[in-house]
Amino acid sequence: MTSIVTSLAVPSTYRDQQYQGSSNQFRDDLSTTATLYVGNLSFYTTEEQIYELFSKCGEIKRIIMGLDRNNKTPCGFCFVEYYHRADALDCMKYINGTKLDERIIRCDLDPGFKEGRQFGRGRSGGQVRDEYRTEFDAGRGGWGHRMRLTLEREREQKLKATYEPIKDIPQGADEYKSRQQDIASRKRDRDDDVDGERNKRTKEQNPRFREHDDDDDEE
């Protein structure tokens, strides 16, 4: 029986480029899977929050948080695996496109989680989509990786242009430098004189020094 309403429980046209298998195998896996890929998460969304939301559609077998490959911190996606496929389809109907942590999340049927897929595939360690993001997104680490590199490069160029090293010595700088050296030299001489006078008074006032001096005279 045909329907004029498009089903919400169908996978997107996206295919994992690192999937090991043929197109037919990919379609077969999607037709039996109970695993969901969840994207556009905030870096600060916890596993507990995900469990609380997605458990409304059925009993969850496990949640695998997506991690930055270098820092091992959340990087904006996860996998939710149900015990039953019907629960995953319900999740596609009722949770896909809803808000979690003030972000519209995306849910898609996934052929199944395999070890290693929890790590971001971008050059910086996170997701590839964050490599090219040009807008500031506080929930996903601020600027995208390439945008951040561009801003840092512009900042370095601005600093270099603003604080360029002085090539010409200002007039009077040598005279000021020699005057400071003379002041420092006179201060050292004055300190040496004060120390010598203090040591002399100490010997005169301290009887122990006088006793040693007498012993030296007797010898």
PDB file of C-alpha atoms in Angstrom:
ATOM      1  CA  MET A   1       0.000   0.000   0.000  1.00  0.00           C
ATOM      2  CA  THR A   2       1.460   3.332  -1.065  1.00  0.00           C
ATOM      3  CA  SER A   3       1.438   6.447   1.061  1.00  0.00           C
ATOM      4  CA  ILE A   4       1.661  10.116   0.190  1.00  0.00           C
ATOM      5  CA  VAL A   5       3.518  10.779   3.468  1.00  0.00           C
ATOM      6  CA  THR A   6       7.263  10.103   3.437  1.00  0.00           C
ATOM      7  CA  SER A   7       8.327   7.746   6.204  1.00  0.00           C
ATOM      8  CA  LEU A   8      10.540   9.245   8.885  1.00  0.00           C
ATOM      9  CA  ALA A   9      12.135   5.893   9.698  1.00  0.00           C
ATOM     10  CA  VAL A  10      14.344   5.641   6.604  1.00  0.00           C
ATOM     11  CA  PRO A  11      18.118   6.138   6.489  1.00  0.00           C
ATOM     12  CA  SER A  12      19.702   9.098   4.738  1.00  0.00           C
ATOM     13  CA  THR A  13      21.674   8.748   1.523  1.00  0.00           C
ATOM     14  CA  TYR A  14      24.973   9.051   3.400  1.00  0.00           C
ATOM     15  CA  ARG A  15      27.330   6.078   3.245  1.00  0.00           C
ATOM     16  CA  ASP A  16      30.374   5.598   5.459  1.00  0.00           C
ATOM     17  CA  GLN A  17      33.398   5.857   3.158  1.00  0.00           C
ATOM     18  CA  GLN A  18      35.343   3.404   5.314  1.00  0.00           C
ATOM     19  CA  TYR A  19      32.648   0.725   5.254  1.00  0.00           C
ATOM     20  CA  GLN A  20      34.181  -2.638   4.379  1.00  0.00           C
ATOM     21  CA  GLY A  21      31.725  -4.320   2.018  1.00  0.00           C
ATOM     22  CA  SER A  22      29.662  -3.945  -1.106  1.00  0.00           C
ATOM     23  CA  SER A  23      26.642  -1.727  -1.665  1.00  0.00           C
ATOM     24  CA  ASN A  24      24.340  -4.725  -1.307  1.00  0.00           C
ATOM     25  CA  GLN A  25      25.912  -5.653   2.029  1.00  0.00           C
ATOM     26  CA  PHE A  26      25.534  -2.059   3.161  1.00  0.00           C
ATOM     27  CA  ARG A  27      21.816  -2.087   2.347  1.00  0.00           C
ATOM     28  CA  ASP A  28      21.368  -5.455   4.063  1.00  0.00           C
ATOM     29  CA  ASP A  29      23.064  -4.178   7.231  1.00  0.00           C
ATOM     30  CA  LEU A  30      20.849  -1.090   7.272  1.00  0.00           C
ATOM     31  CA  SER A  31      17.741  -3.226   6.862  1.00  0.00           C
ATOM     32  CA  THR A  32      18.503  -5.205  10.030  1.00  0.00           C
ATOM     33  CA  THR A  33      20.438  -2.745  12.201  1.00  0.00           C
ATOM     34  CA  ALA A  34      19.361  -1.540  15.630  1.00  0.00           C
ATOM     35  CA  THR A  35      22.144   1.070  15.849  1.00  0.00           C
ATOM     36  CA  LEU A  36      21.816   4.822  15.364  1.00  0.00           C
ATOM     37  CA  TYR A  37      24.386   7.454  14.560  1.00  0.00           C
ATOM     38  CA  VAL A  38      23.626  10.700  16.423  1.00  0.00           C
ATOM     39  CA  GLY A  39      25.279  13.912  15.227  1.00  0.00           C
ATOM     40  CA  ASN A  40      25.442  17.666  15.913  1.00  0.00           C
ATOM     41  CA  LEU A  41      25.850  17.101  19.650  1.00  0.00           C
ATOM     42  CA  SER A  42      27.407  19.658  21.920  1.00  0.00           C
ATOM     43  CA  PHE A  43      30.878  18.827  23.198  1.00  0.00           C
ATOM     44  CA  TYR A  44      29.419  19.242  26.698  1.00  0.00           C
ATOM     45  CA  THR A  45      26.484  16.825  26.340  1.00  0.00           C
ATOM     46  CA  THR A  46      26.965  13.880  28.705  1.00  0.00           C
ATOM     47  CA  GLU A  47      26.244  10.194  28.201  1.00  0.00           C
ATOM     48  CA  GLU A  48      23.612  10.420  30.944  1.00  0.00           C
ATOM     49  CA  GLN A  49      21.704  13.088  29.005  1.00  0.00           C
ATOM     50  CA  ILE A  50      21.762  10.975  25.854  1.00  0.00           C
ATOM     51  CA  TYR A  51      20.579   7.909  27.745  1.00  0.00           C
ATOM     52  CA  GLU A  52      17.713   9.815  29.371  1.00  0.00           C
ATOM     53  CA  LEU A  53      16.423  11.073  26.003  1.00  0.00           C
ATOM     54  CA  PHE A  54      16.917   7.994  23.835  1.00  0.00           C
ATOM     55  CA  SER A  55      15.666   5.499  26.417  1.00  0.00           C
ATOM     56  CA  LYS A  56      12.178   6.958  25.893  1.00  0.00           C
ATOM     57  CA  CYS A  57      11.986   4.972  22.643  1.00  0.00           C
ATOM     58  CA  GLY A  58      13.162   1.647  24.031  1.00  0.00           C
ATOM     59  CA  GLU A  59      15.747  -0.234  26.058  1.00  0.00           C
ATOM     60  CA  ILE A  60      19.286   0.784  25.171  1.00  0.00           C
ATOM     61  CA  LYS A  61      22.003  -1.834  24.858  1.00  0.00           C
ATOM     62  CA  ARG A  62      24.934   0.598  24.908  1.00  0.00           C
ATOM     63  CA  ILE A  63      26.023   4.137  24.039  1.00  0.00           C
ATOM     64  CA  ILE A  64      29.413   4.823  22.449  1.00  0.00           C
ATOM     65  CA  MET A  65      30.542   8.435  22.732  1.00  0.00           C
ATOM     66  CA  GLY A  66      32.485   9.931  19.826  1.00  0.00           C
ATOM     67  CA  LEU A  67      35.911  11.095  20.986  1.00  0.00           C
ATOM     68  CA  ASP A  68      38.610  13.395  19.740  1.00  0.00           C
ATOM     69  CA  ARG A  69      41.353  11.106  18.453  1.00  0.00           C
ATOM     70  CA  ASN A  70      44.114  13.117  20.154  1.00  0.00           C
ATOM     71  CA  ASN A  71      42.536  14.425  23.355  1.00  0.00           C
ATOM     72  CA  LYS A  72      40.041  11.585  24.007  1.00  0.00           C
ATOM     73  CA  THR A  73      37.318  14.150  24.812  1.00  0.00           C
ATOM     74  CA  PRO A  74      33.752  14.253  23.344  1.00  0.00           C
ATOM     75  CA  CYS A  75      33.704  15.730  19.838  1.00  0.00           C
ATOM     76  CA  GLY A  76      30.019  15.985  18.952  1.00  0.00           C
ATOM     77  CA  PHE A  77      28.639  12.572  17.957  1.00  0.00           C
ATOM     78  CA  CYS A  78      27.780   9.151  19.381  1.00  0.00           C
ATOM     79  CA  PHE A  79      26.332   5.742  18.564  1.00  0.00           C
ATOM     80  CA  VAL A  80      23.186   4.476  20.292  1.00  0.00           C
ATOM     81  CA  GLU A  81      22.565   0.745  20.058  1.00  0.00           C
ATOM     82  CA  TYR A  82      19.133  -0.695  20.940  1.00  0.00           C
ATOM     83  CA  TYR A  83      18.194  -4.291  21.606  1.00  0.00           C
ATOM     84  CA  HIS A  84      15.389  -4.165  19.044  1.00  0.00           C
ATOM     85  CA  ARG A  85      15.289  -2.591  15.582  1.00  0.00           C
ATOM     86  CA  ALA A  86      11.744  -1.311  16.128  1.00  0.00           C
ATOM     87  CA  ASP A  87      13.044   0.941  18.916  1.00  0.00           C
ATOM     88  CA  ALA A  88      15.685   2.414  16.599  1.00  0.00           C
ATOM     89  CA  LEU A  89      12.985   3.127  13.992  1.00  0.00           C
ATOM     90  CA  ASP A  90      10.827   4.813  16.633  1.00  0.00           C
ATOM     91  CA  CYS A  91      13.804   6.934  17.569  1.00  0.00           C
ATOM     92  CA  MET A  92      14.146   8.044  13.947  1.00  0.00           C
ATOM     93  CA  LYS A  93      10.472   9.073  14.000  1.00  0.00           C
ATOM     94  CA  TYR A  94      10.275  10.852  17.330  1.00  0.00           C
ATOM     95  CA  ILE A  95      13.767  12.057  18.310  1.00  0.00           C
ATOM     96  CA  ASN A  96      15.490  12.905  15.033  1.00  0.00           C
ATOM     97  CA  GLY A  97      15.409  16.691  14.587  1.00  0.00           C
ATOM     98  CA  THR A  98      14.590  17.437  18.234  1.00  0.00           C
ATOM     99  CA  LYS A  99      16.669  19.565  20.604  1.00  0.00           C
ATOM    100  CA  LEU A 100      19.214  18.333  23.122  1.00  0.00           C
ATOM    101  CA  ASP A 101      21.290  20.914  24.978  1.00  0.00           C
ATOM    102  CA  GLU A 102      19.714  23.611  22.786  1.00  0.00           C
ATOM    103  CA  ARG A 103      21.024  21.901  19.632  1.00  0.00           C
ATOM    104  CA  ILE A 104      19.018  20.207  16.868  1.00  0.00           C
ATOM    105  CA  ILE A 105      20.416  16.685  16.761  1.00  0.00           C
ATOM    106  CA  ARG A 106      20.511  14.374  13.749  1.00  0.00           C
ATOM    107  CA  CYS A 107      19.743  10.637  13.975  1.00  0.00           C
ATOM    108  CA  ASP A 108      20.507   8.200  11.180  1.00  0.00           C
ATOM    109  CA  LEU A 109      20.404   4.427  10.886  1.00  0.00           C
ATOM    110  CA  ASP A 110      23.888   2.986  11.035  1.00  0.00           C
ATOM    111  CA  PRO A 111      25.071  -0.411   9.706  1.00  0.00           C
ATOM    112  CA  GLY A 112      26.643  -1.176  13.098  1.00  0.00           C
ATOM    113  CA  PHE A 113      29.401   0.013  15.376  1.00  0.00           C
ATOM    114  CA  LYS A 114      32.914  -1.427  15.058  1.00  0.00           C
ATOM    115  CA  GLU A 115      35.881  -0.616  17.263  1.00  0.00           C
ATOM    116  CA  GLY A 116      37.715   2.487  16.056  1.00  0.00           C
ATOM    117  CA  ARG A 117      34.667   4.331  14.715  1.00  0.00           C
ATOM    118  CA  GLN A 118      34.326   6.255  17.981  1.00  0.00           C
ATOM    119  CA  PHE A 119      37.293   8.475  17.056  1.00  0.00           C
ATOM    120  CA  GLY A 120      37.060  11.632  14.933  1.00  0.00           C
ATOM    121  CA  ARG A 121      38.552  11.429  11.452  1.00  0.00           C
ATOM    122  CA  GLY A 122      39.576  15.063  11.016  1.00  0.00           C
ATOM    123  CA  ARG A 123      43.232  16.083  10.789  1.00  0.00           C
ATOM    124  CA  SER A 124      42.962  17.893  14.102  1.00  0.00           C
ATOM    125  CA  GLY A 125      41.508  14.816  15.843  1.00  0.00           C
ATOM    126  CA  GLY A 126      37.841  15.853  15.815  1.00  0.00           C
ATOM    127  CA  GLN A 127      35.139  15.473  13.174  1.00  0.00           C
ATOM    128  CA  VAL A 128      35.791  16.384   9.558  1.00  0.00           C
ATOM    129  CA  ARG A 129      32.834  18.787   9.515  1.00  0.00           C
ATOM    130  CA  ASP A 130      34.533  20.846  12.231  1.00  0.00           C
ATOM    131  CA  GLU A 131      37.595  21.231   9.999  1.00  0.00           C
ATOM    132  CA  TYR A 132      35.620  23.353   7.509  1.00  0.00           C
ATOM    133  CA  ARG A 133      33.195  25.146   9.826  1.00  0.00           C
ATOM    134  CA  THR A 134      33.531  28.925   9.377  1.00  0.00           C
ATOM    135  CA  GLU A 135      31.050  30.092  12.024  1.00  0.00           C
ATOM    136  CA  PHE A 136      31.711  30.410  15.757  1.00  0.00           C
ATOM    137  CA  ASP A 137      29.972  27.614  17.681  1.00  0.00           C
ATOM    138  CA  ALA A 138      30.486  27.706  21.448  1.00  0.00           C
ATOM    139  CA  GLY A 139      28.943  24.246  21.851  1.00  0.00           C
ATOM    140  CA  ARG A 140      31.499  22.700  19.498  1.00  0.00           C
ATOM    141  CA  GLY A 141      34.719  24.296  20.649  1.00  0.00           C
ATOM    142  CA  GLY A 142      34.376  27.803  19.150  1.00  0.00           C
ATOM    143  CA  TRP A 143      35.800  28.299  15.665  1.00  0.00           C
ATOM    144  CA  GLY A 144      36.421  25.451  13.247  1.00  0.00           C
ATOM    145  CA  HIS A 145      39.968  24.110  13.037  1.00  0.00           C
ATOM    146  CA  ARG A 146      40.930  25.778   9.754  1.00  0.00           C
ATOM    147  CA  MET A 147      39.206  29.009  10.709  1.00  0.00           C
ATOM    148  CA  ARG A 148      41.094  29.000  14.000  1.00  0.00           C
ATOM    149  CA  LEU A 149      44.407  28.528  12.187  1.00  0.00           C
ATOM    150  CA  THR A 150      43.544  31.399   9.831  1.00  0.00           C
ATOM    151  CA  LEU A 151      42.705  33.721  12.734  1.00  0.00           C
ATOM    152  CA  GLU A 152      45.917  32.797  14.567  1.00  0.00           C
ATOM    153  CA  ARG A 153      47.963  33.461  11.413  1.00  0.00           C
ATOM    154  CA  GLU A 154      46.320  36.872  10.956  1.00  0.00           C
ATOM    155  CA  ARG A 155      46.959  37.696  14.618  1.00  0.00           C
ATOM    156  CA  GLU A 156      50.655  36.819  14.279  1.00  0.00           C
ATOM    157  CA  GLN A 157      50.970  38.997  11.180  1.00  0.00           C
ATOM    158  CA  LYS A 158      49.258  41.893  12.965  1.00  0.00           C
ATOM    159  CA  LEU A 159      51.561  41.545  15.979  1.00  0.00           C
ATOM    160  CA  LYS A 160      54.602  41.419  13.724  1.00  0.00           C
ATOM    161  CA  ALA A 161      53.478  44.554  11.891  1.00  0.00           C
ATOM    162  CA  THR A 162      52.597  46.411  15.102  1.00  0.00           C
ATOM    163  CA  TYR A 163      55.632  45.442  17.166  1.00  0.00           C
ATOM    164  CA  GLU A 164      58.310  45.430  14.482  1.00  0.00           C
ATOM    165  CA  PRO A 165      61.849  45.475  15.992  1.00  0.00           C
ATOM    166  CA  ILE A 166      63.506  48.912  16.169  1.00  0.00           C
ATOM    167  CA  LYS A 167      66.181  49.192  13.481  1.00  0.00           C
ATOM    168  CA  ASP A 168      67.370  52.781  14.105  1.00  0.00           C
ATOM    169  CA  ILE A 169      68.661  53.663  17.580  1.00  0.00           C
ATOM    170  CA  PRO A 170      66.869  56.789  18.867  1.00  0.00           C
ATOM    171  CA  GLN A 171      68.985  59.897  19.382  1.00  0.00           C
ATOM    172  CA  GLY A 172      70.377  60.101  22.918  1.00  0.00           C
ATOM    173  CA  ALA A 173      69.956  56.371  23.644  1.00  0.00           C
ATOM    174  CA  ASP A 174      73.726  55.754  23.906  1.00  0.00           C
ATOM    175  CA  GLU A 175      74.162  58.692  26.268  1.00  0.00           C
ATOM    176  CA  TYR A 176      71.310  57.438  28.457  1.00  0.00           C
ATOM    177  CA  LYS A 177      72.793  53.933  28.546  1.00  0.00           C
ATOM    178  CA  SER A 178      76.272  55.160  29.596  1.00  0.00           C
ATOM    179  CA  ARG A 179      74.730  57.407  32.260  1.00  0.00           C
ATOM    180  CA  GLN A 180      72.826  54.430  33.704  1.00  0.00           C
ATOM    181  CA  GLN A 181      76.036  52.377  33.744  1.00  0.00           C
ATOM    182  CA  ASP A 182      77.862  55.167  35.652  1.00  0.00           C
ATOM    183  CA  ILE A 183      75.042  55.339  38.207  1.00  0.00           C
ATOM    184  CA  ALA A 184      75.149  51.569  38.708  1.00  0.00           C
ATOM    185  CA  SER A 185      78.950  51.627  39.087  1.00  0.00           C
ATOM    186  CA  ARG A 186      78.833  54.407  41.720  1.00  0.00           C
ATOM    187  CA  LYS A 187      76.113  52.527  43.590  1.00  0.00           C
ATOM    188  CA  ARG A 188      78.261  49.372  43.724  1.00  0.00           C
ATOM    189  CA  ASP A 189      81.272  51.357  45.018  1.00  0.00           C
ATOM    190  CA  ARG A 190      79.098  52.986  47.669  1.00  0.00           C
ATOM    191  CA  ASP A 191      77.684  49.624  48.742  1.00  0.00           C
ATOM    192  CA  ASP A 192      81.224  48.178  49.000  1.00  0.00           C
ATOM    193  CA  ASP A 193      82.294  51.110  51.231  1.00  0.00           C
ATOM    194  CA  VAL A 194      79.267  50.641  53.474  1.00  0.00           C
ATOM    195  CA  ASP A 195      79.925  46.896  53.797  1.00  0.00           C
ATOM    196  CA  GLY A 196      83.602  47.511  54.666  1.00  0.00           C
ATOM    197  CA  GLU A 197      82.729  50.053  57.332  1.00  0.00           C
ATOM    198  CA  ARG A 198      80.101  47.751  58.808  1.00  0.00           C
ATOM    199  CA  ASN A 199      82.561  44.835  59.019  1.00  0.00           C
ATOM    200  CA  LYS A 200      85.136  47.063  60.697  1.00  0.00           C
ATOM    201  CA  ARG A 201      82.648  48.231  63.363  1.00  0.00           C
ATOM    202  CA  THR A 202      81.559  44.642  63.955  1.00  0.00           C
ATOM    203  CA  LYS A 203      85.126  43.550  64.709  1.00  0.00           C
ATOM    204  CA  GLU A 204      85.683  46.467  67.061  1.00  0.00           C
ATOM    205  CA  GLN A 205      82.459  45.885  68.993  1.00  0.00           C
ATOM    206  CA  ASN A 206      82.534  42.083  69.134  1.00  0.00           C
ATOM    207  CA  PRO A 207      84.985  40.793  71.798  1.00  0.00           C
ATOM    208  CA  ARG A 208      85.401  37.472  69.973  1.00  0.00           C
ATOM    209  CA  PHE A 209      87.105  39.219  67.090  1.00  0.00           C
ATOM    210  CA  ARG A 210      89.408  41.050  69.542  1.00  0.00           C
ATOM    211  CA  GLU A 211      90.392  37.768  71.254  1.00  0.00           C
ATOM    212  CA  HIS A 212      91.428  36.216  67.949  1.00  0.00           C
ATOM    213  CA  ASP A 213      93.419  39.319  67.041  1.00  0.00           C
ATOM    214  CA  ASP A 214      95.297  39.120  70.395  1.00  0.00           C
ATOM    215  CA  ASP A 215      96.130  35.462  69.800  1.00  0.00           C
ATOM    216  CA  ASP A 216      97.586  36.323  66.445  1.00  0.00           C
ATOM    217  CA  ASP A 217      99.743  39.055  68.039  1.00  0.00           C
ATOM    218  CA  GLU A 218     101.105  36.628  70.709  1.00  0.00           C
ATOM    219  CA  GLU A 219     102.168  34.174  68.038  1.00  0.00           C
TER     220      GLU A 219
END
